[in-house]
Amino acid sequence: MTEAGVRLEARSVTVRFGGLVAVDAVDARFAAGELVGIIGPNGAGKTTFFNAISGVLAPSAGRLLVDGEDLTGAAPHRFAAHGIARTFQTPRVFGELSVMRNVDFGLQFAGRRRSAPAALRDADSVLRLIGLAQHAGLPAAQITPSQQRLLEIGMALATRPNVLLLDEVAAGLTEAEVEAMAQRIRALRDDLGLTVIWIEHAVTTLMRYVERVIVLHQGRKIADDTPARVVQDAQVVEAYLGDEIAEPVG
Ligand SMILES: Nc1ncnc2c1ncn2[C@@H]1O[C@H](COP(=O)(O)OP(=O)(O)O)[C@@H](O)[C@H]1O
Ligand SMILES: [Mg+2]
């Protein structure tokens, strides 16, 4: 990975809550256009790491660089202005507003980037991209949970990001919906050239779609490699994957 291609870099990032070290000196680099998975048991620090790299939480120690600029301690809007967008583990759509108005809300935070890709030009384009165009007029509360997850991704995309952080967007979905979601995520990366960092519990599906996977365990990064190599890592199998992976990943 060349230095020039690095969009986001975490240098020894630590997040403490009182005596608890939720994220423990994590180093990670994310290149332009990469699709990277983050996995690990409940409480491993995955969401907290996202909170740190999107400015929601200031790290207790370490540094965060976005396109080479040091944003350590900056507010979330500054990370957004530098092209970082995210979804939340608990969906945050506005249920009483229409699907279209929810995307409009995201678009209010866009506009900083002069050359928005045509696919992200307006709410209609974003809705087509996430496959919700035919539900544009419905209140968000009336679409399915799976569609609400897509809508959340649409709201994040409407800010015209370079880096998209997805926190368990496939949680609670059926097996077929998880597969469709994974395909959609890869297509978004391919079509928009985004860097996508994707936390998910559906490990076997995730492993088939990402190029690289980071494993967190008790706040520490214990692996960072291709899916094929990570599933053979003794420490990872011991800490986590022994229970999750029933068959080898190709
Ligand atoms: N705001 C908070 N205050 C105190 N402890 C927290 C807070 N957020 C997360 N934690 C703790 O930090 C650890 C990591 O949590 P989290 O990042 O949510 O894990 P994951 O997303 O991998 O399941 C857990 O022990 C959790 O209870
Ligand atoms: Mg989490």
mmCIF file of C-alpha atoms and ligand atoms in Angstrom:
data_model
loop_
_atom_site.group_PDB
_atom_site.id
_atom_site.type_symbol
_atom_site.label_atom_id
_atom_site.label_comp_id
_atom_site.label_asym_id
_atom_site.label_seq_id
_atom_site.Cartn_x
_atom_site.Cartn_y
_atom_site.Cartn_z
ATOM 1 C CA MET A 1 0.000 0.000 0.000
ATOM 2 C CA THR A 2 1.583 3.280 -1.042
ATOM 3 C CA GLU A 3 1.484 6.217 1.320
ATOM 4 C CA ALA A 4 -0.264 8.312 -1.341
ATOM 5 C CA GLY A 5 -3.132 5.823 -1.585
ATOM 6 C CA VAL A 6 -3.898 5.807 2.151
ATOM 7 C CA ARG A 7 -7.250 7.470 2.866
ATOM 8 C CA LEU A 8 -7.506 6.788 6.561
ATOM 9 C CA GLU A 9 -4.877 5.818 9.055
ATOM 10 C CA ALA A 10 -5.184 4.950 12.740
ATOM 11 C CA ARG A 11 -1.878 5.112 14.616
ATOM 12 C CA SER A 12 -1.882 3.273 17.898
ATOM 13 C CA VAL A 13 -5.443 4.407 18.658
ATOM 14 C CA THR A 14 -6.622 3.703 22.217
ATOM 15 C CA VAL A 15 -10.061 4.418 23.677
ATOM 16 C CA ARG A 16 -10.566 4.028 27.427
ATOM 17 C CA PHE A 17 -13.823 4.133 29.358
ATOM 18 C CA GLY A 18 -12.648 4.596 32.930
ATOM 19 C CA GLY A 19 -10.582 1.500 33.653
ATOM 20 C CA LEU A 20 -11.792 -0.379 30.565
ATOM 21 C CA VAL A 21 -9.572 -0.304 27.482
ATOM 22 C CA ALA A 22 -12.176 -0.718 24.710
ATOM 23 C CA VAL A 23 -9.679 -0.107 21.886
ATOM 24 C CA ASP A 24 -6.078 -0.922 22.659
ATOM 25 C CA ALA A 25 -3.312 0.663 20.552
ATOM 26 C CA VAL A 26 -4.834 -0.269 17.197
ATOM 27 C CA ASP A 27 -2.850 0.496 14.054
ATOM 28 C CA ALA A 28 -4.734 0.289 10.773
ATOM 29 C CA ARG A 29 -4.500 1.787 7.294
ATOM 30 C CA PHE A 30 -7.236 1.925 4.700
ATOM 31 C CA ALA A 31 -6.427 2.580 1.058
ATOM 32 C CA ALA A 32 -8.589 4.276 -1.555
ATOM 33 C CA GLY A 33 -11.087 1.810 -3.021
ATOM 34 C CA GLU A 34 -10.479 -0.971 -0.490
ATOM 35 C CA LEU A 35 -13.275 -3.126 0.917
ATOM 36 C CA VAL A 36 -12.161 -4.186 4.402
ATOM 37 C CA GLY A 37 -14.074 -6.219 6.978
ATOM 38 C CA ILE A 38 -13.786 -5.836 10.744
ATOM 39 C CA ILE A 39 -14.820 -8.820 12.832
ATOM 40 C CA GLY A 40 -14.504 -9.913 16.433
ATOM 41 C CA PRO A 41 -16.645 -11.109 19.330
ATOM 42 C CA ASN A 42 -19.226 -8.902 21.036
ATOM 43 C CA GLY A 43 -17.481 -6.237 23.075
ATOM 44 C CA ALA A 44 -14.248 -6.535 21.060
ATOM 45 C CA GLY A 45 -14.213 -2.783 20.438
ATOM 46 C CA LYS A 46 -15.428 -2.705 16.824
ATOM 47 C CA THR A 47 -18.076 0.005 17.246
ATOM 48 C CA THR A 48 -15.798 2.003 19.535
ATOM 49 C CA PHE A 49 -13.101 1.887 16.851
ATOM 50 C CA PHE A 50 -15.681 3.252 14.357
ATOM 51 C CA ASN A 51 -16.613 5.959 16.851
ATOM 52 C CA ALA A 52 -12.958 6.949 17.029
ATOM 53 C CA ILE A 53 -12.336 6.981 13.269
ATOM 54 C CA SER A 54 -15.496 9.032 12.600
ATOM 55 C CA GLY A 55 -14.809 11.600 15.335
ATOM 56 C CA VAL A 56 -17.760 10.534 17.515
ATOM 57 C CA LEU A 57 -15.276 9.779 20.318
ATOM 58 C CA ALA A 58 -11.873 11.358 20.756
ATOM 59 C CA PRO A 59 -9.218 8.684 21.259
ATOM 60 C CA SER A 60 -7.549 8.578 24.682
ATOM 61 C CA ALA A 61 -4.244 8.103 22.874
ATOM 62 C CA GLY A 62 -2.966 7.714 19.340
ATOM 63 C CA ARG A 63 -3.509 9.649 16.131
ATOM 64 C CA LEU A 64 -6.009 9.663 13.272
ATOM 65 C CA LEU A 65 -5.035 10.828 9.810
ATOM 66 C CA VAL A 66 -7.476 11.376 6.965
ATOM 67 C CA ASP A 67 -5.830 11.859 3.576
ATOM 68 C CA GLY A 68 -2.663 12.588 5.510
ATOM 69 C CA GLU A 69 -4.241 15.328 7.623
ATOM 70 C CA ASP A 70 -4.178 14.883 11.387
ATOM 71 C CA LEU A 71 -7.789 15.013 12.634
ATOM 72 C CA THR A 72 -7.136 13.596 16.110
ATOM 73 C CA GLY A 73 -9.678 15.084 18.502
ATOM 74 C CA ALA A 74 -11.674 16.844 15.741
ATOM 75 C CA ALA A 75 -15.486 16.884 15.829
ATOM 76 C CA PRO A 76 -17.570 14.465 13.698
ATOM 77 C CA HIS A 77 -18.482 17.201 11.186
ATOM 78 C CA ARG A 78 -14.801 17.674 10.381
ATOM 79 C CA PHE A 79 -14.410 13.970 9.682
ATOM 80 C CA ALA A 80 -17.561 14.209 7.512
ATOM 81 C CA ALA A 81 -16.103 17.193 5.684
ATOM 82 C CA HIS A 82 -13.075 15.036 4.934
ATOM 83 C CA GLY A 83 -15.311 12.426 3.328
ATOM 84 C CA ILE A 84 -15.938 9.974 6.178
ATOM 85 C CA ALA A 85 -19.547 8.735 6.458
ATOM 86 C CA ARG A 86 -21.017 6.023 8.648
ATOM 87 C CA THR A 87 -24.077 4.075 9.626
ATOM 88 C CA PHE A 88 -24.951 3.264 13.234
ATOM 89 C CA GLN A 89 -25.436 -0.186 14.749
ATOM 90 C CA THR A 90 -28.925 0.925 15.815
ATOM 91 C CA PRO A 91 -30.602 2.290 12.673
ATOM 92 C CA ARG A 92 -31.304 6.000 12.808
ATOM 93 C CA VAL A 93 -33.821 6.721 10.073
ATOM 94 C CA PHE A 94 -36.545 9.310 10.586
ATOM 95 C CA GLY A 95 -39.591 7.035 10.653
ATOM 96 C CA GLU A 96 -42.216 9.694 10.097
ATOM 97 C CA LEU A 97 -40.385 11.245 7.138
ATOM 98 C CA SER A 98 -40.577 9.779 3.636
ATOM 99 C CA VAL A 99 -37.731 7.666 2.312
ATOM 100 C CA MET A 100 -36.915 10.526 -0.068
ATOM 101 C CA ARG A 101 -36.815 13.131 2.726
ATOM 102 C CA ASN A 102 -34.466 10.934 4.739
ATOM 103 C CA VAL A 103 -31.994 10.968 1.851
ATOM 104 C CA ASP A 104 -32.512 14.721 1.440
ATOM 105 C CA PHE A 105 -31.420 15.043 5.035
ATOM 106 C CA GLY A 106 -28.093 13.406 4.172
ATOM 107 C CA LEU A 107 -27.750 15.616 1.093
ATOM 108 C CA GLN A 108 -27.897 18.722 3.299
ATOM 109 C CA PHE A 109 -24.484 17.722 4.574
ATOM 110 C CA ALA A 110 -23.066 17.230 1.087
ATOM 111 C CA GLY A 111 -22.044 19.877 -1.382
ATOM 112 C CA ARG A 112 -18.550 20.296 -0.051
ATOM 113 C CA ARG A 113 -17.201 18.083 -2.786
ATOM 114 C CA ARG A 114 -17.271 19.921 -6.083
ATOM 115 C CA SER A 115 -17.284 16.833 -8.284
ATOM 116 C CA ALA A 116 -20.021 14.618 -6.897
ATOM 117 C CA PRO A 117 -20.364 11.429 -8.916
ATOM 118 C CA ALA A 118 -23.570 11.475 -10.996
ATOM 119 C CA ALA A 119 -24.828 8.506 -8.970
ATOM 120 C CA LEU A 120 -24.879 10.755 -5.861
ATOM 121 C CA ARG A 121 -26.116 13.939 -7.520
ATOM 122 C CA ASP A 122 -29.592 14.059 -5.957
ATOM 123 C CA ALA A 123 -31.969 12.030 -3.794
ATOM 124 C CA ASP A 124 -33.433 10.241 -6.844
ATOM 125 C CA SER A 125 -30.003 9.045 -7.948
ATOM 126 C CA VAL A 126 -29.130 7.872 -4.434
ATOM 127 C CA LEU A 127 -32.429 5.990 -4.110
ATOM 128 C CA ARG A 128 -31.819 4.227 -7.425
ATOM 129 C CA LEU A 129 -28.354 3.269 -6.246
ATOM 130 C CA ILE A 130 -29.699 1.567 -3.114
ATOM 131 C CA GLY A 131 -32.743 0.095 -4.865
ATOM 132 C CA LEU A 132 -35.377 2.101 -2.988
ATOM 133 C CA ALA A 133 -36.598 4.386 -5.798
ATOM 134 C CA GLN A 134 -40.037 2.773 -5.893
ATOM 135 C CA HIS A 135 -40.518 3.431 -2.139
ATOM 136 C CA ALA A 136 -39.486 7.101 -2.242
ATOM 137 C CA GLY A 137 -42.851 8.403 -1.007
ATOM 138 C CA LEU A 138 -43.391 5.954 1.857
ATOM 139 C CA PRO A 139 -42.718 6.939 5.459
ATOM 140 C CA ALA A 140 -39.443 5.274 6.451
ATOM 141 C CA ALA A 141 -41.241 3.510 9.319
ATOM 142 C CA GLN A 142 -43.301 1.584 6.746
ATOM 143 C CA ILE A 143 -40.486 -0.035 4.768
ATOM 144 C CA THR A 144 -38.950 -3.359 5.889
ATOM 145 C CA PRO A 145 -36.024 -3.491 8.358
ATOM 146 C CA SER A 146 -33.794 -4.607 5.497
ATOM 147 C CA GLN A 147 -34.881 -1.586 3.439
ATOM 148 C CA GLN A 148 -34.319 0.680 6.458
ATOM 149 C CA ARG A 149 -30.716 -0.575 6.578
ATOM 150 C CA LEU A 150 -30.352 0.307 2.893
ATOM 151 C CA LEU A 151 -31.881 3.700 3.575
ATOM 152 C CA GLU A 152 -29.306 4.335 6.281
ATOM 153 C CA ILE A 153 -26.583 3.529 3.770
ATOM 154 C CA GLY A 154 -28.306 5.901 1.331
ATOM 155 C CA MET A 155 -28.276 8.685 3.938
ATOM 156 C CA ALA A 156 -24.566 8.151 4.457
ATOM 157 C CA LEU A 157 -23.922 8.061 0.689
ATOM 158 C CA ALA A 158 -25.844 11.303 0.253
ATOM 159 C CA THR A 159 -23.044 13.080 2.105
ATOM 160 C CA ARG A 160 -20.825 12.038 -0.858
ATOM 161 C CA PRO A 161 -18.173 10.248 1.150
ATOM 162 C CA ASN A 162 -14.806 8.820 0.164
ATOM 163 C CA VAL A 163 -14.895 6.379 3.059
ATOM 164 C CA LEU A 164 -18.057 4.552 4.132
ATOM 165 C CA LEU A 165 -18.185 2.882 7.563
ATOM 166 C CA LEU A 166 -20.894 0.223 7.921
ATOM 167 C CA ASP A 167 -21.698 -1.062 11.414
ATOM 168 C CA GLU A 168 -23.628 -4.348 11.236
ATOM 169 C CA VAL A 169 -25.920 -3.278 8.404
ATOM 170 C CA ALA A 170 -26.875 -6.926 7.870
ATOM 171 C CA ALA A 171 -27.860 -7.578 11.503
ATOM 172 C CA GLY A 172 -31.306 -9.140 11.821
ATOM 173 C CA LEU A 173 -31.633 -9.824 8.098
ATOM 174 C CA THR A 174 -32.510 -13.193 6.551
ATOM 175 C CA GLU A 175 -29.728 -15.218 4.943
ATOM 176 C CA ALA A 176 -30.865 -14.161 1.457
ATOM 177 C CA GLU A 177 -31.031 -10.519 2.535
ATOM 178 C CA VAL A 178 -27.518 -10.713 4.015
ATOM 179 C CA GLU A 179 -26.205 -12.032 0.694
ATOM 180 C CA ALA A 180 -28.035 -9.288 -1.230
ATOM 181 C CA MET A 181 -26.638 -6.691 1.175
ATOM 182 C CA ALA A 182 -23.089 -7.993 0.670
ATOM 183 C CA GLN A 183 -23.511 -7.797 -3.104
ATOM 184 C CA ARG A 184 -24.893 -4.284 -2.806
ATOM 185 C CA ILE A 185 -21.944 -3.197 -0.638
ATOM 186 C CA ARG A 186 -19.438 -4.572 -3.121
ATOM 187 C CA ALA A 187 -21.286 -2.947 -6.037
ATOM 188 C CA LEU A 188 -21.245 0.428 -4.245
ATOM 189 C CA ARG A 189 -17.514 0.118 -3.746
ATOM 190 C CA ASP A 190 -16.976 -0.927 -7.371
ATOM 191 C CA ASP A 191 -19.239 1.736 -8.899
ATOM 192 C CA LEU A 192 -18.286 4.670 -6.669
ATOM 193 C CA GLY A 193 -14.662 3.786 -5.956
ATOM 194 C CA LEU A 194 -15.335 4.148 -2.229
ATOM 195 C CA THR A 195 -13.225 2.857 0.602
ATOM 196 C CA VAL A 196 -15.626 0.667 2.580
ATOM 197 C CA ILE A 197 -14.981 -0.585 6.105
ATOM 198 C CA TRP A 198 -17.595 -3.096 7.105
ATOM 199 C CA ILE A 199 -18.247 -4.520 10.586
ATOM 200 C CA GLU A 200 -20.466 -7.589 10.502
ATOM 201 C CA HIS A 201 -21.364 -10.644 12.574
ATOM 202 C CA ALA A 202 -22.207 -12.692 9.462
ATOM 203 C CA VAL A 203 -18.544 -13.623 9.203
ATOM 204 C CA THR A 204 -18.725 -16.324 6.541
ATOM 205 C CA THR A 205 -20.591 -14.032 4.133
ATOM 206 C CA LEU A 206 -18.349 -11.054 4.887
ATOM 207 C CA MET A 207 -15.231 -13.127 4.230
ATOM 208 C CA ARG A 208 -16.397 -13.907 0.703
ATOM 209 C CA TYR A 209 -16.744 -10.233 -0.214
ATOM 210 C CA VAL A 210 -13.889 -8.327 1.426
ATOM 211 C CA GLU A 211 -10.266 -8.187 0.294
ATOM 212 C CA ARG A 212 -8.896 -7.826 3.774
ATOM 213 C CA VAL A 213 -10.175 -8.524 7.241
ATOM 214 C CA ILE A 214 -9.155 -7.015 10.559
ATOM 215 C CA VAL A 215 -9.860 -9.057 13.683
ATOM 216 C CA LEU A 216 -10.332 -7.294 17.005
ATOM 217 C CA HIS A 217 -10.264 -9.167 20.292
ATOM 218 C CA GLN A 218 -10.517 -7.452 23.681
ATOM 219 C CA GLY A 219 -9.699 -4.149 22.010
ATOM 220 C CA ARG A 220 -6.544 -5.401 20.347
ATOM 221 C CA LYS A 221 -5.989 -6.043 16.652
ATOM 222 C CA ILE A 222 -4.993 -9.699 16.465
ATOM 223 C CA ALA A 223 -5.034 -10.118 12.675
ATOM 224 C CA ASP A 224 -5.069 -7.987 9.535
ATOM 225 C CA ASP A 225 -4.801 -10.004 6.350
ATOM 226 C CA THR A 226 -6.675 -11.643 3.474
ATOM 227 C CA PRO A 227 -9.705 -13.747 4.484
ATOM 228 C CA ALA A 228 -7.945 -16.905 3.307
ATOM 229 C CA ARG A 229 -5.005 -16.275 5.630
ATOM 230 C CA VAL A 230 -7.079 -14.999 8.563
ATOM 231 C CA VAL A 231 -9.170 -18.179 8.761
ATOM 232 C CA GLN A 232 -5.945 -20.156 9.164
ATOM 233 C CA ASP A 233 -4.489 -17.911 11.851
ATOM 234 C CA ALA A 234 -4.237 -19.970 15.020
ATOM 235 C CA GLN A 235 -4.765 -16.971 17.313
ATOM 236 C CA VAL A 236 -7.904 -15.924 15.426
ATOM 237 C CA VAL A 237 -9.367 -19.417 15.444
ATOM 238 C CA GLU A 238 -8.652 -19.671 19.150
ATOM 239 C CA ALA A 239 -10.121 -16.260 20.012
ATOM 240 C CA TYR A 240 -13.108 -16.213 17.740
ATOM 241 C CA LEU A 241 -13.433 -18.086 14.509
ATOM 242 C CA GLY A 242 -13.417 -21.573 15.952
ATOM 243 C CA ASP A 243 -17.085 -21.050 16.796
ATOM 244 C CA GLU A 244 -18.024 -18.994 13.753
ATOM 245 C CA ILE A 245 -16.449 -20.754 10.803
ATOM 246 C CA ALA A 246 -17.839 -24.174 9.966
ATOM 247 C CA GLU A 247 -16.233 -24.473 6.538
ATOM 248 C CA PRO A 248 -13.110 -23.074 4.931
ATOM 249 C CA VAL A 249 -13.300 -19.843 2.943
ATOM 250 C CA GLY A 250 -11.834 -19.922 -0.559
HETATM 251 N N1 LIG B 1 -19.863 4.718 25.993
HETATM 252 C C1 LIG B 1 -19.338 3.677 26.645
HETATM 253 N N2 LIG B 1 -19.074 3.756 27.978
HETATM 254 C C2 LIG B 1 -18.527 2.728 28.641
HETATM 255 N N3 LIG B 1 -18.178 1.552 28.066
HETATM 256 C C3 LIG B 1 -18.420 1.413 26.757
HETATM 257 C C4 LIG B 1 -19.005 2.457 25.976
HETATM 258 N N4 LIG B 1 -19.107 2.029 24.692
HETATM 259 C C5 LIG B 1 -18.618 0.781 24.665
HETATM 260 N N5 LIG B 1 -18.206 0.400 25.899
HETATM 261 C C6 LIG B 1 -17.559 -0.880 26.252
HETATM 262 O O1 LIG B 1 -16.438 -1.021 25.413
HETATM 263 C C7 LIG B 1 -16.268 -2.361 24.987
HETATM 264 C C8 LIG B 1 -16.305 -2.420 23.478
HETATM 265 O O2 LIG B 1 -17.632 -2.146 23.047
HETATM 266 P P1 LIG B 1 -18.009 -2.048 21.519
HETATM 267 O O3 LIG B 1 -17.043 -1.170 20.830
HETATM 268 O O4 LIG B 1 -19.443 -1.668 21.440
HETATM 269 O O5 LIG B 1 -17.804 -3.553 21.021
HETATM 270 P P2 LIG B 1 -18.308 -4.290 19.701
HETATM 271 O O6 LIG B 1 -18.870 -3.261 18.771
HETATM 272 O O7 LIG B 1 -17.095 -4.993 19.179
HETATM 273 O O8 LIG B 1 -19.350 -5.274 20.151
HETATM 274 C C9 LIG B 1 -17.399 -3.148 25.665
HETATM 275 O O9 LIG B 1 -16.884 -3.695 26.852
HETATM 276 C C10 LIG B 1 -18.430 -2.083 25.950
HETATM 277 O O10 LIG B 1 -19.225 -2.441 27.041
HETATM 278 MG MG MG B 2 -20.738 -3.045 17.875
#
